PDB file of C-alpha atoms in Angstrom:
ATOM      1  CA  VAL A  21     -11.992   3.187  -8.566  1.00  0.00           C
ATOM      2  CA  GLN A  22     -13.321   0.110  -7.836  1.00  0.00           C
ATOM      3  CA  LEU A  23     -10.711  -3.057  -8.492  1.00  0.00           C
ATOM      4  CA  GLN A  24     -11.602  -6.354  -8.723  1.00  0.00           C
ATOM      5  CA  ALA A  25      -8.955  -8.779  -8.983  1.00  0.00           C
ATOM      6  CA  SER A  26      -9.248 -12.410 -10.117  1.00  0.00           C
ATOM      7  CA  GLY A  27      -7.769 -15.258 -12.005  1.00  0.00           C
ATOM      8  CA  GLY A  28      -6.335 -16.941  -8.490  1.00  0.00           C
ATOM      9  CA  GLY A  29      -6.862 -20.647  -8.058  1.00  0.00           C
ATOM     10  CA  LEU A  30      -4.599 -23.873  -7.243  1.00  0.00           C
ATOM     11  CA  VAL A  31      -1.641 -24.981  -9.181  1.00  0.00           C
ATOM     12  CA  GLN A  32       1.271 -27.197  -9.350  1.00  0.00           C
ATOM     13  CA  PRO A  33       4.598 -26.396  -9.005  1.00  0.00           C
ATOM     14  CA  GLY A  34       6.253 -25.116 -12.279  1.00  0.00           C
ATOM     15  CA  GLY A  35       2.957 -24.028 -13.170  1.00  0.00           C
ATOM     16  CA  SER A  36       1.548 -20.986 -14.358  1.00  0.00           C
ATOM     17  CA  LEU A  37      -1.672 -18.179 -13.564  1.00  0.00           C
ATOM     18  CA  ARG A  38      -2.727 -14.875 -14.810  1.00  0.00           C
ATOM     19  CA  LEU A  39      -4.014 -12.277 -12.799  1.00  0.00           C
ATOM     20  CA  SER A  40      -6.703  -9.843 -13.512  1.00  0.00           C
ATOM     21  CA  CYS A  41      -7.087  -7.023 -12.154  1.00  0.00           C
ATOM     22  CA  ALA A  42     -10.419  -4.827 -13.612  1.00  0.00           C
ATOM     23  CA  ALA A  43     -12.818  -1.749 -12.878  1.00  0.00           C
ATOM     24  CA  THR A  44     -16.228  -1.272 -13.791  1.00  0.00           C
ATOM     25  CA  ARG A  45     -16.541   1.637 -16.267  1.00  0.00           C
ATOM     26  CA  TYR A  46     -12.975   3.228 -15.319  1.00  0.00           C
ATOM     27  CA  ASP A  47     -10.144   3.684 -17.456  1.00  0.00           C
ATOM     28  CA  LEU A  48      -7.483   2.124 -16.052  1.00  0.00           C
ATOM     29  CA  ARG A  49      -4.772   3.848 -18.172  1.00  0.00           C
ATOM     30  CA  ASP A  50      -5.479   6.801 -16.023  1.00  0.00           C
ATOM     31  CA  VAL A  51      -4.202   5.115 -12.918  1.00  0.00           C
ATOM     32  CA  ALA A  52      -0.846   3.309 -12.134  1.00  0.00           C
ATOM     33  CA  ILE A  53      -1.878  -0.014 -10.775  1.00  0.00           C
ATOM     34  CA  ALA A  54       0.407  -2.524  -8.601  1.00  0.00           C
ATOM     35  CA  TRP A  55      -0.147  -6.119  -7.263  1.00  0.00           C
ATOM     36  CA  PHE A  56       0.652  -6.916  -3.628  1.00  0.00           C
ATOM     37  CA  ARG A  57       0.477 -10.436  -2.094  1.00  0.00           C
ATOM     38  CA  GLN A  58      -0.248 -11.561   1.349  1.00  0.00           C
ATOM     39  CA  ALA A  59       0.410 -14.778   2.732  1.00  0.00           C
ATOM     40  CA  PRO A  60      -0.721 -16.573   6.195  1.00  0.00           C
ATOM     41  CA  GLY A  61       1.363 -15.051   9.009  1.00  0.00           C
ATOM     42  CA  LYS A  62       3.414 -12.435   6.371  1.00  0.00           C
ATOM     43  CA  GLU A  63       3.310  -9.205   5.681  1.00  0.00           C
ATOM     44  CA  ARG A  64       1.877  -7.623   2.542  1.00  0.00           C
ATOM     45  CA  GLU A  65       4.610  -7.155  -0.106  1.00  0.00           C
ATOM     46  CA  GLY A  66       4.799  -5.840  -4.027  1.00  0.00           C
ATOM     47  CA  VAL A  67       5.123  -7.690  -6.173  1.00  0.00           C
ATOM     48  CA  ALA A  68       4.891  -5.789  -9.183  1.00  0.00           C
ATOM     49  CA  CYS A  69       3.308  -1.992 -10.718  1.00  0.00           C
ATOM     50  CA  ILE A  70       3.022  -0.284 -14.034  1.00  0.00           C
ATOM     51  CA  SER A  71       2.590   3.447 -14.670  1.00  0.00           C
ATOM     52  CA  SER A  72      -0.081   5.043 -16.302  1.00  0.00           C
ATOM     53  CA  MET A  73       2.214   6.538 -18.937  1.00  0.00           C
ATOM     54  CA  ASP A  74       4.254   4.572 -21.056  1.00  0.00           C
ATOM     55  CA  GLY A  75       3.800   0.974 -19.216  1.00  0.00           C
ATOM     56  CA  ILE A  76       7.091   1.124 -17.205  1.00  0.00           C
ATOM     57  CA  ALA A  77       6.898  -1.967 -15.185  1.00  0.00           C
ATOM     58  CA  ARG A  78       8.761  -2.483 -11.523  1.00  0.00           C
ATOM     59  CA  TYR A  79       8.968  -5.963  -9.867  1.00  0.00           C
ATOM     60  CA  ARG A  80      10.127  -7.067  -6.340  1.00  0.00           C
ATOM     61  CA  ASP A  81      13.667  -8.801  -7.245  1.00  0.00           C
ATOM     62  CA  SER A  82      12.438 -12.310  -6.294  1.00  0.00           C
ATOM     63  CA  VAL A  83       9.847 -12.361  -8.945  1.00  0.00           C
ATOM     64  CA  LYS A  84      11.653 -10.431 -11.811  1.00  0.00           C
ATOM     65  CA  GLY A  85      11.810 -13.283 -14.753  1.00  0.00           C
ATOM     66  CA  ARG A  86       8.776 -14.964 -13.450  1.00  0.00           C
ATOM     67  CA  LEU A  87       5.940 -12.723 -13.313  1.00  0.00           C
ATOM     68  CA  THR A  88       4.949  -9.825 -15.694  1.00  0.00           C
ATOM     69  CA  ILE A  89       2.709  -7.105 -15.365  1.00  0.00           C
ATOM     70  CA  SER A  90       0.771  -5.889 -18.577  1.00  0.00           C
ATOM     71  CA  ARG A  91      -2.255  -3.678 -19.298  1.00  0.00           C
ATOM     72  CA  ASP A  92      -4.898  -3.390 -22.080  1.00  0.00           C
ATOM     73  CA  ASN A  93      -4.422  -0.656 -24.263  1.00  0.00           C
ATOM     74  CA  ALA A  94      -8.226   0.225 -24.263  1.00  0.00           C
ATOM     75  CA  GLY A  95      -8.296   0.690 -20.603  1.00  0.00           C
ATOM     76  CA  GLY A  96      -9.253  -2.428 -19.657  1.00  0.00           C
ATOM     77  CA  PRO A  97      -7.927  -4.662 -17.390  1.00  0.00           C
ATOM     78  CA  VAL A  98      -4.310  -5.040 -15.893  1.00  0.00           C
ATOM     79  CA  TRP A  99      -3.135  -8.312 -15.879  1.00  0.00           C
ATOM     80  CA  LEU A 100      -0.177 -10.383 -13.603  1.00  0.00           C
ATOM     81  CA  GLN A 101       1.438 -12.932 -15.946  1.00  0.00           C
ATOM     82  CA  MET A 102       2.689 -15.699 -13.290  1.00  0.00           C
ATOM     83  CA  ASN A 103       5.477 -18.458 -14.740  1.00  0.00           C
ATOM     84  CA  SER A 104       7.411 -20.754 -12.661  1.00  0.00           C
ATOM     85  CA  LEU A 105       4.836 -20.879  -9.802  1.00  0.00           C
ATOM     86  CA  ASN A 106       6.610 -22.407  -6.594  1.00  0.00           C
ATOM     87  CA  PRO A 107       5.530 -22.947  -2.987  1.00  0.00           C
ATOM     88  CA  GLU A 108       6.525 -19.498  -1.911  1.00  0.00           C
ATOM     89  CA  ASP A 109       4.171 -17.863  -4.124  1.00  0.00           C
ATOM     90  CA  THR A 110       1.072 -18.770  -2.408  1.00  0.00           C
ATOM     91  CA  ALA A 111      -0.902 -15.732  -1.258  1.00  0.00           C
ATOM     92  CA  VAL A 112      -3.392 -13.646  -1.783  1.00  0.00           C
ATOM     93  CA  TYR A 113      -2.781 -11.530  -4.333  1.00  0.00           C
ATOM     94  CA  TYR A 114      -4.548  -7.690  -4.372  1.00  0.00           C
ATOM     95  CA  CYS A 115      -4.699  -5.058  -6.775  1.00  0.00           C
ATOM     96  CA  ALA A 116      -4.404  -1.618  -6.110  1.00  0.00           C
ATOM     97  CA  ALA A 117      -4.539   1.883  -7.926  1.00  0.00           C
ATOM     98  CA  ARG A 118      -3.325   5.812  -7.637  1.00  0.00           C
ATOM     99  CA  ARG A 119      -3.022   8.351  -9.906  1.00  0.00           C
ATOM    100  CA  PHE A 120       0.867   9.778  -9.005  1.00  0.00           C
ATOM    101  CA  ALA A 121       1.850  13.136 -10.026  1.00  0.00           C
ATOM    102  CA  ARG A 122       4.341  11.801 -12.323  1.00  0.00           C
ATOM    103  CA  PRO A 123       2.466   9.572 -14.670  1.00  0.00           C
ATOM    104  CA  SER A 124       5.447   7.223 -15.577  1.00  0.00           C
ATOM    105  CA  PHE A 125       5.912   6.244 -11.869  1.00  0.00           C
ATOM    106  CA  CYS A 126       4.827   3.817  -9.751  1.00  0.00           C
ATOM    107  CA  THR A 127       5.773   1.992  -6.650  1.00  0.00           C
ATOM    108  CA  ILE A 128       5.448  -1.613  -4.978  1.00  0.00           C
ATOM    109  CA  ASP A 129       5.281  -0.076  -1.304  1.00  0.00           C
ATOM    110  CA  SER A 130       1.594  -0.595  -0.140  1.00  0.00           C
ATOM    111  CA  GLY A 131       1.350   2.425   1.474  1.00  0.00           C
ATOM    112  CA  ASP A 132       1.400   4.764  -1.727  1.00  0.00           C
ATOM    113  CA  TYR A 133      -1.760   3.059  -2.627  1.00  0.00           C
ATOM    114  CA  ARG A 134      -5.469   4.525  -1.634  1.00  0.00           C
ATOM    115  CA  ASN A 135      -7.649   1.868  -4.031  1.00  0.00           C
ATOM    116  CA  TRP A 136      -7.472  -1.476  -3.331  1.00  0.00           C
ATOM    117  CA  GLY A 137      -9.660  -4.092  -4.871  1.00  0.00           C
ATOM    118  CA  GLN A 138     -10.632  -7.837  -2.790  1.00  0.00           C
ATOM    119  CA  GLY A 139      -8.017 -10.269  -3.044  1.00  0.00           C
ATOM    120  CA  THR A 140      -7.783 -13.764  -4.841  1.00  0.00           C
ATOM    121  CA  GLN A 141      -6.132 -16.570  -3.734  1.00  0.00           C
ATOM    122  CA  VAL A 142      -3.268 -18.161  -5.188  1.00  0.00           C
ATOM    123  CA  THR A 143      -2.034 -21.922  -3.871  1.00  0.00           C
ATOM    124  CA  VAL A 144       0.900 -23.262  -5.489  1.00  0.00           C
ATOM    125  CA  SER A 145       1.022 -27.275  -3.906  1.00  0.00           C
ATOM    126  CA  SER A 146       1.265 -30.576  -5.544  1.00  0.00           C
TER     127      SER A 146
END
């Protein structure tokens, strides 16, 4: 599956953005999707994931309550709604997909994913 991440941009602290992870001619309900980010000089870290079945979501502790992952019930994009953004959220954001053996399962461990989209830059600055 070829993934395309979009929706990044420049936003002021406290602002919001919604990222989208889409695929062409592929039903994303068949896979778990995770969002990762990588800031300059730092390792890539997972921020959220959503399972293929039931839409069970998991989040990195530092983003709980501010980021929400959701999926289109018709098999379209997976979104990452980001609220109350702060400069520490500045990074390139990537989405990744994998069909896990357990359809109600997902992880935010980058080593568990095999299909990656290109990144989208998010910059939080005044």
